[in-house]
């Protein structure tokens, strides 16, 4: 039973992540509240500059 619950949570998170990425790629920014809620689920900061990286 526990395994099934964990799999369901994992599948749901993957589905939410796919939806979030799709929303960002097709620029559906009129749904900004939903985008922010989804980003918060993954601890993504949408306001962070993404220029930090391996080259600094």
XYZ file of C-alpha atoms in Angstrom:
56
model
C 0.000 0.000 0.000
C 2.813 2.417 0.892
C 4.564 1.690 -2.402
C 1.408 2.552 -4.325
C 1.072 5.855 -2.462
C 4.700 6.753 -3.175
C 4.295 5.900 -6.852
C 1.152 8.011 -7.066
C 2.929 10.998 -5.493
C 5.910 10.566 -7.820
C 3.686 10.318 -10.907
C 1.674 13.357 -9.856
C 4.826 15.422 -9.310
C 6.129 14.420 -12.734
C 2.840 15.410 -14.317
C 2.853 18.802 -12.545
C 6.464 19.405 -13.622
C 5.600 18.598 -17.244
C 2.656 20.987 -17.092
C 4.816 23.742 -15.589
C 7.516 23.369 -18.215
C 4.890 23.354 -20.956
C 3.336 26.545 -19.563
C 6.740 28.239 -19.517
C 7.676 27.122 -23.017
C 4.445 28.208 -24.665
C 4.475 31.467 -22.694
C 1.088 31.162 -21.013
C 2.026 33.920 -18.614
C -1.590 34.940 -18.109
C -1.664 31.987 -15.699
C 1.101 33.450 -13.515
C -0.529 32.404 -10.219
C -0.621 28.782 -11.326
C 2.961 28.968 -12.586
C 4.133 30.345 -9.247
C 2.253 27.659 -7.295
C 3.761 24.901 -9.422
C 7.245 26.418 -9.170
C 6.930 26.546 -5.391
C 6.228 22.806 -5.322
C 9.731 22.247 -6.715
C 11.395 25.095 -4.795
C 12.072 26.909 -8.053
C 12.559 30.646 -7.702
C 11.105 32.228 -10.820
C 12.646 35.573 -9.897
C 16.184 34.269 -9.537
C 18.571 35.190 -12.304
C 19.516 32.037 -14.128
C 22.863 33.396 -15.231
C 24.707 31.812 -12.334
C 26.330 28.673 -13.398
C 29.401 26.726 -14.218
C 31.211 29.559 -15.974
C 31.628 31.985 -13.079
